[in-house]
Coordinates of C-alpha atoms and ligand atoms in Angstrom, one line a residue:
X23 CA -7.0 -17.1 -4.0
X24 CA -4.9 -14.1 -5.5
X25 CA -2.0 -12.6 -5.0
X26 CA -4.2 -9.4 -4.1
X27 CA -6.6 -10.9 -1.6
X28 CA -3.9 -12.7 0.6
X29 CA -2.5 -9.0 0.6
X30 CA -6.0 -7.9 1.8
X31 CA -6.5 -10.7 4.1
X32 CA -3.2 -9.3 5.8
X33 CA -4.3 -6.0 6.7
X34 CA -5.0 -5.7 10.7
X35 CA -8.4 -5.8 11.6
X36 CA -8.1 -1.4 12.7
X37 CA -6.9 -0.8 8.9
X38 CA -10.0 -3.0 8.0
X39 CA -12.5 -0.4 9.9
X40 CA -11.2 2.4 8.9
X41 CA -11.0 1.2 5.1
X42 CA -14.9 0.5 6.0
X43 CA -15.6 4.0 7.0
X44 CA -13.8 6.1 4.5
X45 CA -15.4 3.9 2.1
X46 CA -18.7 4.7 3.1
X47 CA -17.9 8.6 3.6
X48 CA -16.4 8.3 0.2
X49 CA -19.5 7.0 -1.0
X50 CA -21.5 10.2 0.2
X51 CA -19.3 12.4 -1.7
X52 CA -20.1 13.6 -4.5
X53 CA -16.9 15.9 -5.7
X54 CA -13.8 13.7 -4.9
X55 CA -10.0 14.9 -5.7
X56 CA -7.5 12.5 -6.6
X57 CA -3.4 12.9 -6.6
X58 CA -1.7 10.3 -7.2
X59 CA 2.6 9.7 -7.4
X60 CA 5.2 7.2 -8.2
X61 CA 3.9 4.7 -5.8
X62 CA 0.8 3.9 -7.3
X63 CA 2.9 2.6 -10.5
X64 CA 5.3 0.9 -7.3
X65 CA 3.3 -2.6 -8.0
X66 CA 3.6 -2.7 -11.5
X67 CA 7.2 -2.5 -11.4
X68 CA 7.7 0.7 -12.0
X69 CA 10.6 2.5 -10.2
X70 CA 9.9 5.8 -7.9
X71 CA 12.0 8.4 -7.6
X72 CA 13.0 8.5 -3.6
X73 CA 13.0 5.2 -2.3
X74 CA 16.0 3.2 -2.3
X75 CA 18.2 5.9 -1.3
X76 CA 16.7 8.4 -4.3
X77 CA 18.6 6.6 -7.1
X78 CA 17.1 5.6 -10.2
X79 CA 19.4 3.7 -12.0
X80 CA 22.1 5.5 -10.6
X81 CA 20.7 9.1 -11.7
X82 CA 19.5 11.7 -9.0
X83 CA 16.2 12.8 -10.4
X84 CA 17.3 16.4 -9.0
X85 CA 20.7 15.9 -11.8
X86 CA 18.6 14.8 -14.9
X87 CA 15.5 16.3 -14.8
X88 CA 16.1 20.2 -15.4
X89 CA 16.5 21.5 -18.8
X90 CA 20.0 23.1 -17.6
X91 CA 21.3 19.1 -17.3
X92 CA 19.9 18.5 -20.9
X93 CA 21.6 21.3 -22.2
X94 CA 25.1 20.4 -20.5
X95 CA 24.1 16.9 -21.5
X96 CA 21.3 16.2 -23.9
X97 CA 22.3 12.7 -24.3
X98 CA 22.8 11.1 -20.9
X99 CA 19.5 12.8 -20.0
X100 CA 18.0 11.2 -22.9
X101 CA 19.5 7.7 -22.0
X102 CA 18.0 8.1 -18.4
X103 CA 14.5 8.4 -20.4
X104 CA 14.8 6.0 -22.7
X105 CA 16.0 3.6 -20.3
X106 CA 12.5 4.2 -18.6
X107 CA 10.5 4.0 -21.7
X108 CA 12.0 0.5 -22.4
X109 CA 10.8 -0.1 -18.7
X110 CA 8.1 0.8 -19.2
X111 CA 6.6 -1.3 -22.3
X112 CA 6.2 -4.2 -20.0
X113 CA 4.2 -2.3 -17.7
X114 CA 0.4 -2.8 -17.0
X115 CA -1.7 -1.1 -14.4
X116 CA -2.3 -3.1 -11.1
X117 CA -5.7 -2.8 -9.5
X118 CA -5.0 0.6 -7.9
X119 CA -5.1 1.7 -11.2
X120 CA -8.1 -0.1 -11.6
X121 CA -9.5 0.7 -8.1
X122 CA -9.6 4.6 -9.4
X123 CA -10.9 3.4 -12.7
X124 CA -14.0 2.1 -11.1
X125 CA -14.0 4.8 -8.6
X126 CA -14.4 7.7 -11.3
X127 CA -17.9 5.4 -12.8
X128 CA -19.2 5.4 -8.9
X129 CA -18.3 9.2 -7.9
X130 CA -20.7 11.5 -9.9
X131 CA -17.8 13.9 -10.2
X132 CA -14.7 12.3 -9.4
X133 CA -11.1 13.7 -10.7
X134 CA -7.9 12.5 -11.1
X135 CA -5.0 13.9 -10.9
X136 CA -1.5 12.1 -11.5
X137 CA 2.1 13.6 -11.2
X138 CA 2.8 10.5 -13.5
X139 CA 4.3 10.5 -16.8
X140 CA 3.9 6.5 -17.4
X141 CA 0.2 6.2 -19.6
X142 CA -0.8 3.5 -16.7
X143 CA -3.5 5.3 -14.9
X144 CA -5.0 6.0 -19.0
X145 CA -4.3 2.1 -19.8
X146 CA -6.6 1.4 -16.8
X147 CA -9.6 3.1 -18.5
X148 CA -8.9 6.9 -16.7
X149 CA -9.3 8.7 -19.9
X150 CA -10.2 12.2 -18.7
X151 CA -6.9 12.4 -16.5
X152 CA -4.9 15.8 -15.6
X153 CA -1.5 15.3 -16.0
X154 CA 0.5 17.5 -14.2
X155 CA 4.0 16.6 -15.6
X156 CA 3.4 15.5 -18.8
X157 CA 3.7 12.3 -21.1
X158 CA 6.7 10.4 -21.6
X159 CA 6.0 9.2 -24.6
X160 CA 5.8 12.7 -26.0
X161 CA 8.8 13.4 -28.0
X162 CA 9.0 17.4 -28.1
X163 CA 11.4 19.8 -29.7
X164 CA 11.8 23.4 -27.4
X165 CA 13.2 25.3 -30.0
X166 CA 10.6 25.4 -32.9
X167 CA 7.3 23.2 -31.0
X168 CA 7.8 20.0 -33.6
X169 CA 6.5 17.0 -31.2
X170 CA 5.0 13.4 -32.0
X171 CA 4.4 10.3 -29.7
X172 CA 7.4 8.1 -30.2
X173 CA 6.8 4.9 -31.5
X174 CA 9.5 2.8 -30.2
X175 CA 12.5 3.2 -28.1
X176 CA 15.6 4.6 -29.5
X177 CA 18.9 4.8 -27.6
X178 CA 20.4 8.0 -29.3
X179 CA 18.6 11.2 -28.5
X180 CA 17.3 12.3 -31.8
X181 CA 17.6 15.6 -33.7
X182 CA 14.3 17.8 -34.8
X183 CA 13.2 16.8 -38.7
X184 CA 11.9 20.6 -38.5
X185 CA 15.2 22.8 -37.2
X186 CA 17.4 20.1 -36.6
X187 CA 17.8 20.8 -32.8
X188 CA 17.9 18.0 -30.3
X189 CA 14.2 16.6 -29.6
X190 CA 13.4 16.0 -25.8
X191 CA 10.8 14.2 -23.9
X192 CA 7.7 15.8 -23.2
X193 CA 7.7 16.3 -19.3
X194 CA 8.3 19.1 -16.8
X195 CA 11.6 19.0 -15.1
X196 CA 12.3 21.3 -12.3
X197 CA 12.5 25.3 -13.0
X198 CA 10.0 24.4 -16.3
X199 CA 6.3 25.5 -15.6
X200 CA 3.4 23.3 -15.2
X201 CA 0.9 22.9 -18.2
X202 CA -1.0 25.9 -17.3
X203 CA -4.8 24.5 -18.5
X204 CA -4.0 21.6 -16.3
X205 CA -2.9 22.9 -13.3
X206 CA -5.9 25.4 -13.1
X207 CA -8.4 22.5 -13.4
X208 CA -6.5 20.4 -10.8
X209 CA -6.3 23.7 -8.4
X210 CA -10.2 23.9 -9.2
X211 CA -11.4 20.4 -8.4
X212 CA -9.1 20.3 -5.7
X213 CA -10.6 23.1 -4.0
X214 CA -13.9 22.7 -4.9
X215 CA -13.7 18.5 -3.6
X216 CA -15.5 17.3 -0.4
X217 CA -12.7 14.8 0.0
X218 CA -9.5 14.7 -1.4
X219 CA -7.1 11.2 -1.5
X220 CA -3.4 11.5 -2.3
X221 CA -1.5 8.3 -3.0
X222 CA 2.1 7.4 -3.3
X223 CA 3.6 10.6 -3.2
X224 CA 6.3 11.8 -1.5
X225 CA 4.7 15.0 -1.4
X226 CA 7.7 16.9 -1.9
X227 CA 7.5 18.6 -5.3
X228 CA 5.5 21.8 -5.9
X229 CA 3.3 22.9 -7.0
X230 CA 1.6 19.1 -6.4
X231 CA 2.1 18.4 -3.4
X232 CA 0.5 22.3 -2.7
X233 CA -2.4 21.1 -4.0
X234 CA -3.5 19.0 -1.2
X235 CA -2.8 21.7 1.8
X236 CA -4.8 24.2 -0.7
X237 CA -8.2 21.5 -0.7
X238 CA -7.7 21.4 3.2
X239 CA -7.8 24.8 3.2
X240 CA -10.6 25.0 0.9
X241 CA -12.5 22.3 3.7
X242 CA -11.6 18.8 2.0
X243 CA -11.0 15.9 4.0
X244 CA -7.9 14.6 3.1
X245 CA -6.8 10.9 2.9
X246 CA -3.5 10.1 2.6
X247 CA -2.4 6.5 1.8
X248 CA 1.0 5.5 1.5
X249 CA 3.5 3.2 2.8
X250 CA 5.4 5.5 4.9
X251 CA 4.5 9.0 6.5
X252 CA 5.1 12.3 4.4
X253 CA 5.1 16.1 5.0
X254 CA 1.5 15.8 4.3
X255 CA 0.6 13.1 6.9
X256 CA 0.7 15.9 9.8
X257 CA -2.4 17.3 8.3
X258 CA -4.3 14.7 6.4
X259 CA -7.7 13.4 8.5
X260 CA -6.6 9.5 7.9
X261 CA -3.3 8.5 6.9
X262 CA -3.9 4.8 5.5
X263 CA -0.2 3.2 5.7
X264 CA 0.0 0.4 3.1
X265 CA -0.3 -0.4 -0.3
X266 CA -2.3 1.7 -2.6
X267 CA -3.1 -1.1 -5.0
X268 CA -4.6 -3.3 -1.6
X269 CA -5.7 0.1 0.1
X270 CA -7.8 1.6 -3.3
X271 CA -9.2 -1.9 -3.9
X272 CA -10.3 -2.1 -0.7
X273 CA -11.8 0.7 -0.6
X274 CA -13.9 0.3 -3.9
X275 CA -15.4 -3.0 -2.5
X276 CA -16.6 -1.5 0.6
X277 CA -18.2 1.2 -1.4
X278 CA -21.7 0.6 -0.5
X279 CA -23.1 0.2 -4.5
X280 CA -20.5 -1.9 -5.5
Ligands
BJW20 C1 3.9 3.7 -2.1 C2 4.1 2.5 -2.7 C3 3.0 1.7 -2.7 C4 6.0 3.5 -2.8 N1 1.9 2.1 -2.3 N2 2.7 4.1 -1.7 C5 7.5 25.5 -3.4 C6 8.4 25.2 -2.4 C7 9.6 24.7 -2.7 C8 10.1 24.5 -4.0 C9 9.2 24.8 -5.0 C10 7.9 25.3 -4.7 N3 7.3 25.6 -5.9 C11 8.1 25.2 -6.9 C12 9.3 24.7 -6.4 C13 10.5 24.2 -7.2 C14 10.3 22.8 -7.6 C15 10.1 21.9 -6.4 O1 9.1 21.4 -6.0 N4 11.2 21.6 -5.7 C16 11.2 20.7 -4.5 C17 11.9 19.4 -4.8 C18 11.8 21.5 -3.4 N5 9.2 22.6 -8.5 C19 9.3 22.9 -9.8 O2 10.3 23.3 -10.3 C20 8.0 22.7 -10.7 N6 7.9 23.9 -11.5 C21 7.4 25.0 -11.0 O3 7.0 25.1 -9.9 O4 7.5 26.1 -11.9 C22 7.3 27.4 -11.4 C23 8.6 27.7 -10.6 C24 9.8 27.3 -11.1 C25 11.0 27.6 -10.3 C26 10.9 28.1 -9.0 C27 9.6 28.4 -8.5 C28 8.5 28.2 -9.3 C29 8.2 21.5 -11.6 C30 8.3 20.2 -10.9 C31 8.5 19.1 -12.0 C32 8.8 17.8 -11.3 N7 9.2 16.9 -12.3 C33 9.4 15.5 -12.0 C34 10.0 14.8 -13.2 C35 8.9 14.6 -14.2 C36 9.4 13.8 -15.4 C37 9.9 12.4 -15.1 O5 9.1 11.6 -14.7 O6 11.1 12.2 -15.2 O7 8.2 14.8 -11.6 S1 10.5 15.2 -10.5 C38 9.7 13.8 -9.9 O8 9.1 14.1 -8.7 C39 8.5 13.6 -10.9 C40 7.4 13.2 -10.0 O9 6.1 13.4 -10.6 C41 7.6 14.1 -8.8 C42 7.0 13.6 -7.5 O10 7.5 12.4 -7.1 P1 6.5 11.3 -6.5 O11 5.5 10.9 -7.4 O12 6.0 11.9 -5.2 O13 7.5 10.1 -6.3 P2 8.5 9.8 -5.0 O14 9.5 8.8 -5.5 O15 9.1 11.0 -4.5 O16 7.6 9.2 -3.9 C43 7.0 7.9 -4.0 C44 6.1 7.7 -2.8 O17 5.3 6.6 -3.0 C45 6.9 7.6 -1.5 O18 6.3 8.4 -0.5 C46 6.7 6.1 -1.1 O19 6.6 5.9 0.3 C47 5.4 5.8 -1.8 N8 5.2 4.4 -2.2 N9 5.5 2.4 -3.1 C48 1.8 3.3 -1.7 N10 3.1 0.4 -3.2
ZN21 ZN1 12.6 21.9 -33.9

Protein backbone atom coordinates (compact mmCIF):
# COMPACT_ATOMS: atom_id res chain seq x y z
CA UNK A 1 0.00 0.00 0.00
CA UNK A 2 1.24 3.66 -0.58
CA UNK A 3 2.27 6.22 1.18
CA UNK A 4 -0.87 8.05 -0.40
CA UNK A 5 -3.53 5.57 0.38
CA UNK A 6 -2.67 5.07 4.14
CA UNK A 7 -3.06 9.06 4.01
CA UNK A 8 -6.57 8.40 2.46
CA UNK A 9 -7.47 5.59 4.53
CA UNK A 10 -6.93 8.16 7.50
CA UNK A 11 -9.40 10.59 6.54
CA UNK A 12 -12.61 10.42 9.02
CA UNK A 13 -15.49 8.79 7.60
CA UNK A 14 -17.53 12.82 7.38
CA UNK A 15 -14.40 14.04 5.16
CA UNK A 16 -15.07 10.76 3.15
CA UNK A 17 -18.86 11.86 2.31
CA UNK A 18 -18.39 15.00 1.67
CA UNK A 19 -15.19 14.26 -0.73
CA UNK A 20 -18.13 11.76 -2.26
CA UNK A 21 -20.48 14.63 -2.84
CA UNK A 22 -18.36 17.34 -4.15
CA UNK A 23 -16.98 14.86 -6.38
CA UNK A 24 -20.12 14.02 -7.85
CA UNK A 25 -21.26 17.88 -8.09
CA UNK A 26 -17.93 18.40 -9.63
CA UNK A 27 -18.73 15.91 -12.01
CA UNK A 28 -21.98 17.84 -13.24
CA UNK A 29 -19.98 20.89 -13.85
CA UNK A 30 -19.03 21.71 -16.80
CA UNK A 31 -16.96 25.26 -16.26
CA UNK A 32 -14.68 24.55 -13.17
CA UNK A 33 -12.10 27.40 -11.75
CA UNK A 34 -9.07 26.38 -10.17
CA UNK A 35 -6.52 28.56 -7.81
CA UNK A 36 -4.13 26.99 -6.45
CA UNK A 37 -0.93 28.38 -3.81
CA UNK A 38 2.12 27.34 -2.09
CA UNK A 39 0.52 24.43 -0.43
CA UNK A 40 -0.14 22.39 -3.23
CA UNK A 41 3.83 22.31 -3.94
CA UNK A 42 3.79 21.71 0.33
CA UNK A 43 4.25 17.71 -0.43
CA UNK A 44 6.77 17.89 -2.82
CA UNK A 45 9.00 19.64 -0.64
CA UNK A 46 8.62 22.80 -1.56
CA UNK A 47 8.61 25.56 1.05
CA UNK A 48 5.48 28.14 1.40
CA UNK A 49 5.74 31.36 2.31
CA UNK A 50 3.66 31.74 5.77
CA UNK A 51 3.89 28.68 7.65
CA UNK A 52 6.59 28.20 9.98
CA UNK A 53 6.44 31.59 11.38
CA UNK A 54 6.55 33.28 7.56
CA UNK A 55 10.30 32.65 7.12
CA UNK A 56 11.75 31.17 4.23
CA UNK A 57 15.14 30.58 4.84
CA UNK A 58 15.32 33.35 7.06
CA UNK A 59 13.87 36.03 4.40
CA UNK A 60 10.40 37.69 4.97
CA UNK A 61 8.83 37.29 1.61
CA UNK A 62 7.28 40.91 2.30
CA UNK A 63 11.52 42.07 2.53
CA UNK A 64 12.66 40.33 -0.74
CA UNK A 65 10.07 40.26 -3.05
CA UNK A 66 9.50 44.07 -4.12
CA UNK A 67 11.57 45.62 -6.77
CA UNK A 68 12.48 48.54 -4.14
CA UNK A 69 14.47 45.47 -2.05
CA UNK A 70 16.20 44.51 -5.39
CA UNK A 71 17.22 47.79 -6.10
CA UNK A 72 18.67 48.42 -2.44
CA UNK A 73 19.99 44.95 -2.82
CA UNK A 74 19.99 43.14 -6.07
CA UNK A 75 22.13 40.51 -4.87
CA UNK A 76 20.71 39.10 -1.62
CA UNK A 77 17.33 39.18 -3.47
CA UNK A 78 18.95 37.23 -6.11
CA UNK A 79 20.54 34.64 -3.59
CA UNK A 80 17.00 34.19 -1.98
CA UNK A 81 15.93 33.03 -5.62
CA UNK A 82 18.57 31.06 -6.55
CA UNK A 83 18.59 29.33 -3.40
CA UNK A 84 14.99 28.30 -4.41
CA UNK A 85 15.84 27.41 -7.89
CA UNK A 86 18.45 24.91 -6.52
CA UNK A 87 15.47 23.73 -4.40
CA UNK A 88 13.68 23.35 -6.74
CA UNK A 89 15.60 20.90 -9.31
CA UNK A 90 14.81 18.08 -7.10
CA UNK A 91 11.27 18.74 -7.10
CA UNK A 92 8.52 16.62 -8.84
CA UNK A 93 4.77 17.08 -8.67
CA UNK A 94 2.87 14.86 -6.05
CA UNK A 95 -0.53 13.54 -7.11
CA UNK A 96 -2.39 16.86 -6.37
CA UNK A 97 -0.61 17.93 -9.19
CA UNK A 98 -1.65 15.06 -10.86
CA UNK A 99 -5.18 15.01 -9.34
CA UNK A 100 -5.71 18.51 -11.44
CA UNK A 101 -3.95 16.99 -14.34
CA UNK A 102 -6.56 14.36 -14.80
CA UNK A 103 -9.22 16.67 -13.58
CA UNK A 104 -8.64 19.25 -16.69
CA UNK A 105 -9.18 15.69 -19.30
CA UNK A 106 -12.61 14.93 -17.26
CA UNK A 107 -14.05 18.73 -16.95
CA UNK A 108 -15.04 19.82 -20.59
CA UNK A 109 -13.79 23.25 -19.60
CA UNK A 110 -11.73 23.16 -16.68
CA UNK A 111 -9.06 26.03 -15.80
CA UNK A 112 -6.33 26.36 -13.76
CA UNK A 113 -5.10 28.93 -12.21
CA UNK A 114 -1.72 28.87 -10.05
CA UNK A 115 -0.12 31.77 -7.90
CA UNK A 116 2.99 29.43 -8.32
CA UNK A 117 6.17 30.23 -9.87
CA UNK A 118 7.75 26.48 -9.47
CA UNK A 119 6.92 24.68 -13.28
CA UNK A 120 5.25 21.73 -11.14
CA UNK A 121 1.70 22.00 -11.94
CA UNK A 122 3.25 22.15 -16.06
CA UNK A 123 5.61 19.03 -15.17
CA UNK A 124 2.35 17.32 -14.21
CA UNK A 125 0.94 17.57 -17.71
CA UNK A 126 -1.16 21.16 -17.05
CA UNK A 127 0.04 22.78 -20.09
CA UNK A 128 -2.58 25.40 -20.69
CA UNK A 129 -1.93 26.96 -17.10
CA UNK A 130 -2.47 30.88 -16.09
CA UNK A 131 0.22 31.92 -14.15
CA UNK A 132 -0.56 34.73 -12.21
CA UNK A 133 3.04 35.47 -10.85
CA UNK A 134 5.17 34.40 -13.26
CA UNK A 135 8.05 31.76 -13.86
CA UNK A 136 11.01 31.47 -11.86
CA UNK A 137 13.01 30.15 -14.24
CA UNK A 138 12.64 33.29 -16.34
CA UNK A 139 15.66 35.28 -16.17
CA UNK A 140 14.44 38.99 -17.13
CA UNK A 141 16.24 42.31 -17.54
CA UNK A 142 13.66 45.57 -16.56
CA UNK A 143 15.63 47.98 -18.09
CA UNK A 144 15.88 47.10 -21.93
CA UNK A 145 13.23 43.55 -21.98
CA UNK A 146 16.43 41.07 -22.70
CA UNK A 147 15.03 37.70 -20.88
CA UNK A 148 15.84 33.83 -21.51
CA UNK A 149 14.98 30.62 -19.28
CA UNK A 150 18.04 30.05 -17.19
CA UNK A 151 19.69 26.97 -17.70
CA UNK A 152 21.33 26.26 -14.46
CA UNK A 153 21.69 27.81 -11.19
CA UNK A 154 24.14 30.50 -10.65
CA UNK A 155 24.92 32.05 -7.24
CA UNK A 156 25.93 35.64 -8.47
CA UNK A 157 23.03 37.71 -9.85
CA UNK A 158 24.08 38.21 -13.35
CA UNK A 159 24.37 41.46 -15.47
CA UNK A 160 22.25 41.96 -18.89
CA UNK A 161 24.52 40.76 -22.21
CA UNK A 162 22.16 43.61 -23.91
CA UNK A 163 22.65 46.97 -21.50
CA UNK A 164 24.67 45.51 -18.95
CA UNK A 165 22.09 46.16 -16.13
CA UNK A 166 21.50 43.61 -13.44
CA UNK A 167 19.13 40.62 -14.83
CA UNK A 168 16.21 39.56 -12.38
CA UNK A 169 13.84 36.76 -12.10
CA UNK A 170 10.82 36.77 -13.96
CA UNK A 171 8.07 37.04 -11.15
CA UNK A 172 5.80 39.70 -9.72
CA UNK A 173 6.80 41.04 -6.41
CA UNK A 174 4.53 43.25 -4.56
CA UNK A 175 3.72 46.97 -5.99
CA UNK A 176 4.59 45.20 -9.75
CA UNK A 177 1.37 44.56 -11.77
CA UNK A 178 0.00 41.22 -12.70
CA UNK A 179 0.58 39.96 -16.37
CA UNK A 180 -2.38 41.67 -17.70
CA UNK A 181 -3.51 38.80 -20.52
CA UNK A 182 -3.49 36.46 -17.65
CA UNK A 183 -5.22 37.97 -15.10
CA UNK A 184 -8.15 38.93 -17.52
CA UNK A 185 -8.58 35.24 -18.55
CA UNK A 186 -8.37 34.02 -14.84
CA UNK A 187 -11.04 36.99 -13.82
CA UNK A 188 -13.07 35.50 -16.87
CA UNK A 189 -13.11 31.78 -16.10
CA UNK A 190 -13.45 32.58 -12.67
CA UNK A 191 -16.57 34.44 -13.04
CA UNK A 192 -17.94 32.62 -15.73
CA UNK A 193 -17.22 28.91 -13.48
CA UNK A 194 -20.10 26.89 -11.89
CA UNK A 195 -17.66 25.80 -9.19
CA UNK A 196 -14.63 27.28 -8.18
CA UNK A 197 -11.80 25.20 -5.81
CA UNK A 198 -9.00 27.13 -4.23
CA UNK A 199 -6.07 25.12 -2.69
CA UNK A 200 -3.26 25.88 -0.43
CA UNK A 201 -3.50 29.45 -0.33
CA UNK A 202 -3.27 31.64 2.27
CA UNK A 203 -5.55 33.79 0.46
CA UNK A 204 -3.95 36.85 1.43
CA UNK A 205 -2.36 38.37 -1.60
CA UNK A 206 -4.41 40.40 -4.14
CA UNK A 207 -5.45 40.52 -6.57
CA UNK A 208 -5.55 36.30 -6.21
CA UNK A 209 -7.11 35.80 -3.50
CA UNK A 210 -9.97 38.55 -5.06
CA UNK A 211 -10.48 36.22 -7.45
CA UNK A 212 -12.39 33.70 -5.46
CA UNK A 213 -14.90 36.37 -3.60
CA UNK A 214 -15.44 37.79 -7.37
CA UNK A 215 -16.70 33.84 -8.70
CA UNK A 216 -18.93 33.79 -5.47
CA UNK A 217 -20.22 36.83 -6.51
CA UNK A 218 -20.51 35.90 -9.93
CA UNK A 219 -22.73 32.47 -8.38
CA UNK A 220 -19.75 29.78 -8.12
CA UNK A 221 -19.61 27.43 -5.48
CA UNK A 222 -16.56 27.66 -3.89
CA UNK A 223 -14.43 24.82 -2.35
CA UNK A 224 -11.80 25.57 -0.33
CA UNK A 225 -9.27 22.90 0.78
CA UNK A 226 -6.51 23.57 2.92
CA UNK A 227 -4.97 22.54 5.99
CA UNK A 228 -5.95 25.37 8.18
CA UNK A 229 -8.84 28.03 7.79
CA UNK A 230 -8.21 31.27 5.81
CA UNK A 231 -10.00 34.69 5.19
CA UNK A 232 -11.70 32.83 2.49
CA UNK A 233 -13.12 29.90 4.55
CA UNK A 234 -15.99 32.35 6.06
CA UNK A 235 -17.47 32.30 2.66
CA UNK A 236 -16.50 29.18 0.77
CA UNK A 237 -19.73 26.41 0.58
CA UNK A 238 -17.18 23.48 1.80
CA UNK A 239 -14.05 24.02 3.42
CA UNK A 240 -12.21 20.55 3.01
CA UNK A 241 -9.36 20.70 5.91
CA UNK A 242 -6.51 18.40 4.86
CA UNK A 243 -4.11 17.68 2.41
CA UNK A 244 -4.59 18.77 -1.08
CA UNK A 245 -2.50 16.06 -2.61
CA UNK A 246 -4.91 13.33 -0.47
CA UNK A 247 -8.04 15.73 -0.82
CA UNK A 248 -7.60 16.31 -4.95
CA UNK A 249 -6.87 12.62 -5.36
CA UNK A 250 -9.73 11.82 -3.65
CA UNK A 251 -11.72 13.66 -5.31
CA UNK A 252 -10.71 12.52 -8.93
CA UNK A 253 -11.43 8.79 -7.90
CA UNK A 254 -14.88 9.53 -6.81
CA UNK A 255 -15.52 11.32 -10.01
CA UNK A 256 -18.20 9.17 -11.31
CA UNK A 257 -16.22 8.39 -14.99
CA UNK A 258 -13.18 7.73 -13.52
C1 LIG B 1 -1.55 23.37 2.51
C2 LIG B 1 -0.60 22.38 2.56
C3 LIG B 1 -1.00 21.15 2.09
C4 LIG B 1 0.32 24.09 3.36
N1 LIG B 1 -2.22 20.99 1.61
N2 LIG B 1 -2.78 23.19 2.04
C5 LIG B 1 -6.05 44.54 -2.07
C6 LIG B 1 -6.05 44.58 -0.69
C7 LIG B 1 -4.85 44.68 0.01
C8 LIG B 1 -3.64 44.76 -0.64
C9 LIG B 1 -3.63 44.72 -2.01
C10 LIG B 1 -4.84 44.60 -2.72
N3 LIG B 1 -4.53 44.58 -4.04
C11 LIG B 1 -3.19 44.64 -4.18
C12 LIG B 1 -2.62 44.74 -2.96
C13 LIG B 1 -1.15 44.84 -2.68
C14 LIG B 1 -0.45 43.49 -2.72
C15 LIG B 1 -1.06 42.56 -1.67
O1 LIG B 1 -1.81 41.66 -1.95
N4 LIG B 1 -0.71 42.76 -0.41
C16 LIG B 1 -1.22 41.93 0.67
C17 LIG B 1 -0.09 41.07 1.24
C18 LIG B 1 -1.82 42.81 1.72
N5 LIG B 1 -0.51 42.89 -4.03
C19 LIG B 1 0.33 43.23 -5.00
O2 LIG B 1 1.20 44.07 -4.82
C20 LIG B 1 0.19 42.56 -6.35
N6 LIG B 1 0.21 43.55 -7.37
C21 LIG B 1 -0.83 44.36 -7.60
O3 LIG B 1 -1.88 44.22 -7.05
O4 LIG B 1 -0.56 45.37 -8.51
C22 LIG B 1 -1.45 46.47 -8.54
C23 LIG B 1 -1.29 47.23 -7.25
C24 LIG B 1 -0.04 47.52 -6.77
C25 LIG B 1 0.11 48.22 -5.58
C26 LIG B 1 -1.01 48.62 -4.85
C27 LIG B 1 -2.28 48.30 -5.33
C28 LIG B 1 -2.42 47.61 -6.55
C29 LIG B 1 1.35 41.63 -6.63
C30 LIG B 1 1.40 40.45 -5.71
C31 LIG B 1 2.63 39.61 -6.03
C32 LIG B 1 2.85 38.49 -5.01
N7 LIG B 1 4.11 37.91 -5.26
C33 LIG B 1 4.51 36.74 -4.47
C34 LIG B 1 5.98 36.45 -4.82
C35 LIG B 1 6.04 35.84 -6.21
C36 LIG B 1 7.40 35.43 -6.59
C37 LIG B 1 7.97 34.38 -5.68
O5 LIG B 1 7.51 33.21 -5.69
O6 LIG B 1 8.89 34.73 -4.94
O7 LIG B 1 3.69 35.64 -4.77
S1 LIG B 1 4.32 36.97 -2.71
C38 LIG B 1 3.89 35.27 -2.39
O8 LIG B 1 2.53 35.21 -1.90
C39 LIG B 1 3.86 34.59 -3.78
C40 LIG B 1 2.65 33.74 -3.67
O9 LIG B 1 2.20 33.40 -4.98
C41 LIG B 1 1.70 34.61 -2.89
C42 LIG B 1 0.59 33.85 -2.23
O10 LIG B 1 1.09 32.94 -1.30
P1 LIG B 1 0.38 31.53 -1.10
O11 LIG B 1 0.54 30.72 -2.33
O12 LIG B 1 -0.99 31.73 -0.61
O13 LIG B 1 1.32 30.85 -0.01
P2 LIG B 1 1.26 30.97 1.60
O14 LIG B 1 2.54 30.49 2.13
O15 LIG B 1 0.82 32.32 2.02
O16 LIG B 1 0.09 29.98 2.04
C43 LIG B 1 0.22 28.57 1.88
C44 LIG B 1 -1.10 27.95 2.28
O17 LIG B 1 -1.03 26.57 1.99
C45 LIG B 1 -1.42 28.09 3.78
O18 LIG B 1 -2.76 28.52 3.91
C46 LIG B 1 -1.27 26.66 4.31
O19 LIG B 1 -2.21 26.34 5.35
C47 LIG B 1 -1.58 25.85 3.09
N8 LIG B 1 -0.93 24.56 3.04
N9 LIG B 1 0.57 22.92 3.15
C48 LIG B 1 -3.08 22.07 1.63
N10 LIG B 1 -0.14 20.11 2.13
ZN1 LIG C 1 19.04 44.87 -20.45
Amino acid sequence: MSAFVVEYARMSDNLIQRIERIGQQLAKATRIACLTGAGISAESGVATFRDANGLWNGFRIEEVATPEAFTQDPQRVWSFYAARRQALLAARPNPGHHALARMKQLCPEFTLITQNVDGLHQQAGSHDLICLHGDIWIDRCNACGWQRRAQQVVETVPTCPACSRHVRPGVVWFGEILPQDALERAIQKCCSAQIMLVVGTSSLVHPAASLATWARQAGAALIEINLEPTPLTDIADESLQGSASNILSALVDSWPQT
